[in-house]
PDB file of C-alpha atoms in Angstrom:
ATOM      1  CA  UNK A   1      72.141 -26.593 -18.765  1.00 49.00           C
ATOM      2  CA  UNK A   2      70.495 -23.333 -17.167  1.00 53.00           C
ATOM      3  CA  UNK A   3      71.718 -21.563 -20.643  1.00 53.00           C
ATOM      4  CA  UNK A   4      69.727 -24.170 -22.505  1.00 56.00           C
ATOM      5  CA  UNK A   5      66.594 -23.623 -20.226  1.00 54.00           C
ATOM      6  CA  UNK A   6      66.449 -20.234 -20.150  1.00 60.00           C
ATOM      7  CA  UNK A   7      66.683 -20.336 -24.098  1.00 50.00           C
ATOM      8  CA  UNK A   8      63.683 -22.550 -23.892  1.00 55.00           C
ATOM      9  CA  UNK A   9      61.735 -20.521 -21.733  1.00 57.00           C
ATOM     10  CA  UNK A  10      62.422 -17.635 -24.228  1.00 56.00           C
ATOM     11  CA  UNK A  11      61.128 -19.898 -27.207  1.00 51.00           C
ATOM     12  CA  UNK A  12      57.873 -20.683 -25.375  1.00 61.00           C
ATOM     13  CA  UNK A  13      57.417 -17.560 -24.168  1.00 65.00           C
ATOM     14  CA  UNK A  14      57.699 -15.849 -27.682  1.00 64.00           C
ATOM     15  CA  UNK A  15      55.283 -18.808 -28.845  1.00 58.00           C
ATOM     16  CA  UNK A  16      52.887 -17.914 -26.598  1.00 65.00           C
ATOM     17  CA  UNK A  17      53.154 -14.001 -26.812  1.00 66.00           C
ATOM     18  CA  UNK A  18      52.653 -14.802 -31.034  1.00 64.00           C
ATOM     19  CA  UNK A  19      49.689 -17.095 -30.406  1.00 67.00           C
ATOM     20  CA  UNK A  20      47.990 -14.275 -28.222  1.00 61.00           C
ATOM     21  CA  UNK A  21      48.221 -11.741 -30.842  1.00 62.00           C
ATOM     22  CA  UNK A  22      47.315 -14.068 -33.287  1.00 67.00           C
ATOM     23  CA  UNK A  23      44.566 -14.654 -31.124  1.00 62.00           C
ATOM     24  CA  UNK A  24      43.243 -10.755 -30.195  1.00 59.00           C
ATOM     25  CA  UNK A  25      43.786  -9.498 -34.307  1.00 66.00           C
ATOM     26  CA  UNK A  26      41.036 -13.195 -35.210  1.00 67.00           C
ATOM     27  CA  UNK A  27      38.877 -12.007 -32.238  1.00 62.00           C
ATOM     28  CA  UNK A  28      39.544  -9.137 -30.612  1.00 57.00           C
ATOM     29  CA  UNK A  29      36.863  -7.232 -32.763  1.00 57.00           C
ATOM     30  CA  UNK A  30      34.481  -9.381 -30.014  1.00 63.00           C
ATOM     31  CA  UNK A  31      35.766  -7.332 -27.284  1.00 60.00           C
ATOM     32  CA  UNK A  32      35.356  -4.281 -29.088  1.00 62.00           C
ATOM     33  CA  UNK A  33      31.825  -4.776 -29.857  1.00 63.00           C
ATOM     34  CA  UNK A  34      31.243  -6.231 -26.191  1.00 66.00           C
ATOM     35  CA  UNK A  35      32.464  -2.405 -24.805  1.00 68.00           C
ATOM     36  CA  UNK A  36      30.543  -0.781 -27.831  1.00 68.00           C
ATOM     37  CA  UNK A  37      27.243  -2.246 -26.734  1.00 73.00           C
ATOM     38  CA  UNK A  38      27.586  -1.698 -23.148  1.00 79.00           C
ATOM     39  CA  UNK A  39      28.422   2.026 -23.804  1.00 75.00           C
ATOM     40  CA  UNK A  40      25.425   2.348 -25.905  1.00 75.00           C
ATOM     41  CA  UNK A  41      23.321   0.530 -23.744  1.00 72.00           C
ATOM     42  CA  UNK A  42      24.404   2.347 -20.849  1.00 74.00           C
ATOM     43  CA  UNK A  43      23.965   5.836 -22.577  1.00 72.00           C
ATOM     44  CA  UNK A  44      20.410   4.963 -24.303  1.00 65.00           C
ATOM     45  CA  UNK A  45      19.507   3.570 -20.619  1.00 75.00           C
ATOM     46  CA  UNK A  46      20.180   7.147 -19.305  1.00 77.00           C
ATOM     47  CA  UNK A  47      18.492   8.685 -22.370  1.00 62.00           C
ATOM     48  CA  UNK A  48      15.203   6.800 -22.019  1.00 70.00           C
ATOM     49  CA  UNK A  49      15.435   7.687 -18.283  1.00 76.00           C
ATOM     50  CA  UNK A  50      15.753  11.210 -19.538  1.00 74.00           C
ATOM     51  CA  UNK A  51      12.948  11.257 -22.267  1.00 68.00           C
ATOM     52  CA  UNK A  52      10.365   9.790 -19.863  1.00 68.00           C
ATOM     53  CA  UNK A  53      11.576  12.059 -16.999  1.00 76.00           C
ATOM     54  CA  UNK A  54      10.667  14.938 -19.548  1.00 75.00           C
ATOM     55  CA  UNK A  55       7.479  13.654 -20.945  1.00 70.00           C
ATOM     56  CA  UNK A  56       6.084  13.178 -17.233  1.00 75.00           C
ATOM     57  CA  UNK A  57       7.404  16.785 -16.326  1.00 84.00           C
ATOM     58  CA  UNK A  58       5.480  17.811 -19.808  1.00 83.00           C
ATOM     59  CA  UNK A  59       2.283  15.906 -18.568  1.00 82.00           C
ATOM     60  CA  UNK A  60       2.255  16.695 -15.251  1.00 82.00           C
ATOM     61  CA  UNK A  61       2.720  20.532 -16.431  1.00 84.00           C
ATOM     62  CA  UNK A  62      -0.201  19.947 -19.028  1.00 85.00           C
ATOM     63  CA  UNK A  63      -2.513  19.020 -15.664  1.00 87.00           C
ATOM     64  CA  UNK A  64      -1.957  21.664 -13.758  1.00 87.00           C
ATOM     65  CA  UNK A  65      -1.859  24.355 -16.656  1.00 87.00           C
ATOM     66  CA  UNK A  66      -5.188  22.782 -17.301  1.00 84.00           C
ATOM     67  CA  UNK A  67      -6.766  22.963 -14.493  1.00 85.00           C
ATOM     68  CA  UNK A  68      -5.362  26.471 -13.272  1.00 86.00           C
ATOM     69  CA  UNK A  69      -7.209  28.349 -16.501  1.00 83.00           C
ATOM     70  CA  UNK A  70     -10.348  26.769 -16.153  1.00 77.00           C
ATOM     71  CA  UNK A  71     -10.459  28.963 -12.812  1.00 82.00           C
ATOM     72  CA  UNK A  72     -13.210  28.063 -10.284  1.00 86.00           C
ATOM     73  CA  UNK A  73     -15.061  26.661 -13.706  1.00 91.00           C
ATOM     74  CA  UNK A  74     -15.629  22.746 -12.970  1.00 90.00           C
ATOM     75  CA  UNK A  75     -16.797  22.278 -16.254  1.00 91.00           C
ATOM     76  CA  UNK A  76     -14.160  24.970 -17.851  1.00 92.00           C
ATOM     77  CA  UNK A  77     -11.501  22.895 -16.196  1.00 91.00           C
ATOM     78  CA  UNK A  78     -13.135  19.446 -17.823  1.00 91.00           C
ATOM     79  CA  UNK A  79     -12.742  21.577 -21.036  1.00 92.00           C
ATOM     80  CA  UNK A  80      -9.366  22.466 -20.748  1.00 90.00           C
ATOM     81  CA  UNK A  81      -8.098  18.606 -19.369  1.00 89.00           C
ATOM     82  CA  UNK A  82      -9.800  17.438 -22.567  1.00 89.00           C
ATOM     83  CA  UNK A  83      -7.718  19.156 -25.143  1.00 88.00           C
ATOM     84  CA  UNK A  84      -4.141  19.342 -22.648  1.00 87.00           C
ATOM     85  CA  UNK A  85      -2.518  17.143 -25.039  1.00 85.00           C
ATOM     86  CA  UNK A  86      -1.558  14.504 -21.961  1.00 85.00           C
ATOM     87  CA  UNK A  87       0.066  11.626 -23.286  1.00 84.00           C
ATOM     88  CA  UNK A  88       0.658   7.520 -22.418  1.00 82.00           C
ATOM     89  CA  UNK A  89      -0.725   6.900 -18.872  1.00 82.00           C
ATOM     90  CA  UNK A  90      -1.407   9.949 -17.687  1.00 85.00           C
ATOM     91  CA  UNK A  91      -3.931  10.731 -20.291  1.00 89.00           C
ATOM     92  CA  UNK A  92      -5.382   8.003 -17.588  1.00 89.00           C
ATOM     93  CA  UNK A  93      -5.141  10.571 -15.026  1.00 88.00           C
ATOM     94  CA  UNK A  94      -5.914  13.350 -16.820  1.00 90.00           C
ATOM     95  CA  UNK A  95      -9.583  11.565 -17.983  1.00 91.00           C
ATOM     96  CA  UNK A  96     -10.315  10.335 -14.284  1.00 90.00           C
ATOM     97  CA  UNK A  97      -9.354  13.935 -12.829  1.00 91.00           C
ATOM     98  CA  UNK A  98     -11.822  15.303 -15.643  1.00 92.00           C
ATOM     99  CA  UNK A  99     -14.646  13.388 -14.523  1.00 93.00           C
ATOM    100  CA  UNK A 100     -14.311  14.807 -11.084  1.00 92.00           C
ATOM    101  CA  UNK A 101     -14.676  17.990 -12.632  1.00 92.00           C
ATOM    102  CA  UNK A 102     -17.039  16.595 -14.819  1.00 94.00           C
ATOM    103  CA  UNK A 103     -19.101  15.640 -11.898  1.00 93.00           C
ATOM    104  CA  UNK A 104     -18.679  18.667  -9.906  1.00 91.00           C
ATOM    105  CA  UNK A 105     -20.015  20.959 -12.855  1.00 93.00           C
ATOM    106  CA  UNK A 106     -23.257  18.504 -11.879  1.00 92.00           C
ATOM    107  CA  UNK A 107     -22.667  16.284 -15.652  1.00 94.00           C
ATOM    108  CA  UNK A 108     -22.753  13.121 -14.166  1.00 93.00           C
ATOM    109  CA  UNK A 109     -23.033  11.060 -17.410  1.00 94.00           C
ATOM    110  CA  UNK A 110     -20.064  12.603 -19.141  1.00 95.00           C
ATOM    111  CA  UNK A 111     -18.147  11.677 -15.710  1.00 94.00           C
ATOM    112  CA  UNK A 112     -19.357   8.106 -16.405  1.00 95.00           C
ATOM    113  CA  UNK A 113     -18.089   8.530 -19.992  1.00 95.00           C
ATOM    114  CA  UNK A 114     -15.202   9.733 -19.011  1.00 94.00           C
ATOM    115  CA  UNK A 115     -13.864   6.853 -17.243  1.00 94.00           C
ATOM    116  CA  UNK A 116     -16.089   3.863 -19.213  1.00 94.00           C
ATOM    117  CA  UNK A 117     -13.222   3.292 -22.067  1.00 94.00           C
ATOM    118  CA  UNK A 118     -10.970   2.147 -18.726  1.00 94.00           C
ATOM    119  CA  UNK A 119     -13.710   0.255 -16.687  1.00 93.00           C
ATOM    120  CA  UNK A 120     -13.778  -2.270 -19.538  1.00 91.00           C
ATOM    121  CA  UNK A 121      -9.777  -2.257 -20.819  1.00 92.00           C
ATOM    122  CA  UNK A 122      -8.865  -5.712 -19.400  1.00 89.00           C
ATOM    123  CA  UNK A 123      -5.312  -5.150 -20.853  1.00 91.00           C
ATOM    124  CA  UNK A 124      -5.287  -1.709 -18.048  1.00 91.00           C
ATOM    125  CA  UNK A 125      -3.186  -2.405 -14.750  1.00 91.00           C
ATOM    126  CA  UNK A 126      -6.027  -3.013 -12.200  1.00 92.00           C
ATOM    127  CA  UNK A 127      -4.684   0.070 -10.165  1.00 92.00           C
ATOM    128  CA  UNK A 128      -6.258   2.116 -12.922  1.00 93.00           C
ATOM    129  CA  UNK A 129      -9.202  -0.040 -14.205  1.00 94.00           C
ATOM    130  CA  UNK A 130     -10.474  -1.138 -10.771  1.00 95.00           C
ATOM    131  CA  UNK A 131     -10.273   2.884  -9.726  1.00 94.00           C
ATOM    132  CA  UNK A 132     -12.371   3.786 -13.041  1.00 95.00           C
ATOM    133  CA  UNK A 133     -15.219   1.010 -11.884  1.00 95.00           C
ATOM    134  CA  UNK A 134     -15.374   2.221  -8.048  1.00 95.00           C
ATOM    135  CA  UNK A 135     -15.372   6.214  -9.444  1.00 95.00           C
ATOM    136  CA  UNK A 136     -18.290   4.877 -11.974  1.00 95.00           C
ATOM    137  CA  UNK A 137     -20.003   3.187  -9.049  1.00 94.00           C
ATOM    138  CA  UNK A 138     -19.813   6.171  -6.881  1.00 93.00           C
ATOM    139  CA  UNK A 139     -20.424   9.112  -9.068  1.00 93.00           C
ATOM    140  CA  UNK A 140     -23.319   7.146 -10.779  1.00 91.00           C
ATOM    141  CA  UNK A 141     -24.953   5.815  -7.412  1.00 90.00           C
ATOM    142  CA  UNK A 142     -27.824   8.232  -8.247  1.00 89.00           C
ATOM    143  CA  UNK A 143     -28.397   7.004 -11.975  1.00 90.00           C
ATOM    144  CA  UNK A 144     -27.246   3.447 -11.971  1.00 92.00           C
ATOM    145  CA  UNK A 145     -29.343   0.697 -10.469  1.00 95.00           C
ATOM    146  CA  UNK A 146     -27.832  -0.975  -7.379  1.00 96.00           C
ATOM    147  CA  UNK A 147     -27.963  -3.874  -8.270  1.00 96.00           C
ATOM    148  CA  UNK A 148     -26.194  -3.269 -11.532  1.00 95.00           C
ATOM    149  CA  UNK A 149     -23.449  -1.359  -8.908  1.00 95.00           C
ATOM    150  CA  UNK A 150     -23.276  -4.360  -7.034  1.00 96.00           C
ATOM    151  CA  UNK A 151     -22.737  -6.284 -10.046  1.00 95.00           C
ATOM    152  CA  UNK A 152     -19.997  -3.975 -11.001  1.00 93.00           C
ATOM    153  CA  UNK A 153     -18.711  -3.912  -7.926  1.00 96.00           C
ATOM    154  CA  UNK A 154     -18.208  -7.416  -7.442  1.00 95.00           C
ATOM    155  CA  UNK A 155     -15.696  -7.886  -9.734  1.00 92.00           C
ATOM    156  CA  UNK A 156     -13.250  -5.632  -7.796  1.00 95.00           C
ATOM    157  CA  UNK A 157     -14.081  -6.865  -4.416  1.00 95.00           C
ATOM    158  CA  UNK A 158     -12.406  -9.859  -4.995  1.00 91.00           C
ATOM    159  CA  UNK A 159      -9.276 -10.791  -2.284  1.00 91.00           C
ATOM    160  CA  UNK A 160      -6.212  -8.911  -3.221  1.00 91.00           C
ATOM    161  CA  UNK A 161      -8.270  -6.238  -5.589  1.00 93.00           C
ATOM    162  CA  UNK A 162      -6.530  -2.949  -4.557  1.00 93.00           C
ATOM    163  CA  UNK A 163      -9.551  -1.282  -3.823  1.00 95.00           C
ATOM    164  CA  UNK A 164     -11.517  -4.117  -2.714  1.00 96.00           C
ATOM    165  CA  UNK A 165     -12.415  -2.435   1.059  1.00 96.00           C
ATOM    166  CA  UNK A 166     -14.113   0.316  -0.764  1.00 96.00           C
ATOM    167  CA  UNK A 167     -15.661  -1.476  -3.297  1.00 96.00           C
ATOM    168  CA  UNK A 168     -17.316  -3.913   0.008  1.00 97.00           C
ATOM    169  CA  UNK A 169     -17.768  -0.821   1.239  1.00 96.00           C
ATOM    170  CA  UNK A 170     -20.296   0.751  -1.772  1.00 96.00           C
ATOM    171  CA  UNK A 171     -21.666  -3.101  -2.278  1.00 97.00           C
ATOM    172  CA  UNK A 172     -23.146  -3.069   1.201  1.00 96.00           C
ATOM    173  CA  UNK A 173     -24.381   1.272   0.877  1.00 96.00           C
ATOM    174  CA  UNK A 174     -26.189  -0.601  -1.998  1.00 96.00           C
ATOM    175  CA  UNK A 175     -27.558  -3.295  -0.261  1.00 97.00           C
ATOM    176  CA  UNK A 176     -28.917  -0.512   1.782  1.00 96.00           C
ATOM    177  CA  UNK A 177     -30.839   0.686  -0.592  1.00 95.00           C
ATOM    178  CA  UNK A 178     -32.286  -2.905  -2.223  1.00 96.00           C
ATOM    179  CA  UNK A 179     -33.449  -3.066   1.836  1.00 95.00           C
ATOM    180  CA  UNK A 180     -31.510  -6.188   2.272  1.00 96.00           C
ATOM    181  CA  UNK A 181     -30.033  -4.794   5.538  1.00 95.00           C
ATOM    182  CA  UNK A 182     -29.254  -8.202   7.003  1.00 95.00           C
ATOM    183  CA  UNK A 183     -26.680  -8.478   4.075  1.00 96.00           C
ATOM    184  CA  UNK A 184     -25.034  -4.715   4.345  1.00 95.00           C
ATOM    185  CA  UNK A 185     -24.675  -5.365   8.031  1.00 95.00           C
ATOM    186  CA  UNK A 186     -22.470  -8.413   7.639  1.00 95.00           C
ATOM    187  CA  UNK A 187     -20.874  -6.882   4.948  1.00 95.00           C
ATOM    188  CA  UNK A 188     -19.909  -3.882   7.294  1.00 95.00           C
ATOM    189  CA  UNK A 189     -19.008  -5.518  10.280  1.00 95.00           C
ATOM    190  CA  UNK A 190     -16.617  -8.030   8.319  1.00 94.00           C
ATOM    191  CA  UNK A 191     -14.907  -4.703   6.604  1.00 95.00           C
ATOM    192  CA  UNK A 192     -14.579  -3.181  10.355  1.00 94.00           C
ATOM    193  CA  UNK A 193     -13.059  -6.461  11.383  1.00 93.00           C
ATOM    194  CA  UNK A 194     -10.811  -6.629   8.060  1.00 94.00           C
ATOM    195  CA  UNK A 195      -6.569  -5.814   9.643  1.00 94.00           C
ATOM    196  CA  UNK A 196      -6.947  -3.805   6.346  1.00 94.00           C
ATOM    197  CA  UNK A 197      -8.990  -1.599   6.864  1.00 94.00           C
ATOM    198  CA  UNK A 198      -7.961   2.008   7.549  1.00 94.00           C
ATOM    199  CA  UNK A 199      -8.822   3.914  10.522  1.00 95.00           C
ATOM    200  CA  UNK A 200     -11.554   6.320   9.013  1.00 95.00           C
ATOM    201  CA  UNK A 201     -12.896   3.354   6.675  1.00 95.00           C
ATOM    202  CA  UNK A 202     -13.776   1.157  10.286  1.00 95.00           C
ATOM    203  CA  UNK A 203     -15.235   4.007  11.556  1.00 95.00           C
ATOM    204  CA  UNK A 204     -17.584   4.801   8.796  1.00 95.00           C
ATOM    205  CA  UNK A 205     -18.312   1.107   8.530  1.00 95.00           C
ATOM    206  CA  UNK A 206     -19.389   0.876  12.688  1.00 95.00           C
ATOM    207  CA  UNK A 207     -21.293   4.366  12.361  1.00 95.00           C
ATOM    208  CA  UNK A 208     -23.181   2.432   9.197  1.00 95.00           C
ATOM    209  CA  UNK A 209     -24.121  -0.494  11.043  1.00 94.00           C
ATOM    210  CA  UNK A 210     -25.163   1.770  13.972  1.00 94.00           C
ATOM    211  CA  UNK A 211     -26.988   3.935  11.905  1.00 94.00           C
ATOM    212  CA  UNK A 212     -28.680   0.603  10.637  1.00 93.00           C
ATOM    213  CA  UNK A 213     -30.029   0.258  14.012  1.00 91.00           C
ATOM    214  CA  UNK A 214     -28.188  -2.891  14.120  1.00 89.00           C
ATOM    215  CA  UNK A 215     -25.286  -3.867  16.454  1.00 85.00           C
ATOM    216  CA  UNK A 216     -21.674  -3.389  15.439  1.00 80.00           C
ATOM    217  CA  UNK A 217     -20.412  -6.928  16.970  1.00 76.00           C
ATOM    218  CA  UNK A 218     -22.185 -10.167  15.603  1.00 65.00           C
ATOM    219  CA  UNK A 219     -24.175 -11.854  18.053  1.00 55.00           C
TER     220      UNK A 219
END
């Protein structure tokens, strides 16, 4: 009886061992592909990670090459970020570093024009666009009506704007200069009173309202 058993135990065991291969030569090309395409997703992963690693080393190199031959030139250095050949986003950093320069060298409309094509890109991550519109409102505080600033400004002041602190901040400094002083000095106090605010950024705010000639707590 065992003999018999065992014999059948054989049978099914060859019938299953047959149906497996059977199995792995109708699909086993699955499997293959399956390790293919993580192998080549893995090693393309590591080459993209490579390639952008190399362009940012290649842009960041561009910058400072850049701005090392232009010398103690402002407007040499403008010259020379203009025609670095920076690519992708950091031509974005490139342009808003040039209109420092820009603005240094005492050309405060090419600044502007140097950062306008990003203060109106809605598709831009607001890190960079919002940064373009406060630079614009503060190199251009000279040229550009307040209350155009203030319109600008606005838009960026908004709760959760990453620069929205500094963009209060330049609404109210304009404010200041439409005389509505009532106005600035809320504005000020609420960015002294704002958990947000940096340490330096409270203090200029109090030494504002001060300077206002107005108290730095509301009655």
């Amino acid at each position: 009886m065992s003999n018999t058993d065992s014999f059948i135990d054989e049978v099914t065991e060859e019938v299953q061992r047959d149906k497996l291969y059977a199995a792995l030569r109708k699909y086993g090309w699955i499997g293959i592909v399956v390790v293919v395409a993580i192998v080549g997703g893995a090693a393309y992963n590591e080459w993209s990670k490579a390639k952008a690693a190399a362009v940012a080393q290649a842009n960041g190199d561009a910058i400072t090459a850049a701005l090392t031959a232009g010398g103690d030139d402002a407007s040499a250095r403008a010259d020379a970020l203009a025609s670095a050949g920076v690519t992708g986003s950091a031509r974005i950093i490139a342009d808003m570093v040039r209109s420092g320069e820009l603005h240094a060298a005492g050309d405060v409309s090419g600044a502007i024009a140097a950062l306008a094509p990003y203060t109106v890109d809605a598709t831009l991550d607001a890190i960079f666009r919002d940064l373009a519109i406060l630079k614009t409102a503060m190199i251009g505080a000279a040229d550009i009506p307040p209350e155009d600033r203030i319109a600008q400004l606005a838009g960026i002041a908004s709760p959760g704007a990453p620069y929205r602190l500094l963009a209060e901040e330049q609404i109210a400094t304009a404010q200041v200069e439409l005389g509505d002083i009532e106005a600035a000095v809320a504005g000020l106090r609420a960015i002294a009173q704002d958990v947000d605010a940096t340490e330096a950024l409270r203090r200029r705010s109090l030494q504002m309202i001060v300077a206002l000639g107005a108290d730095p707590i509301a009655q």
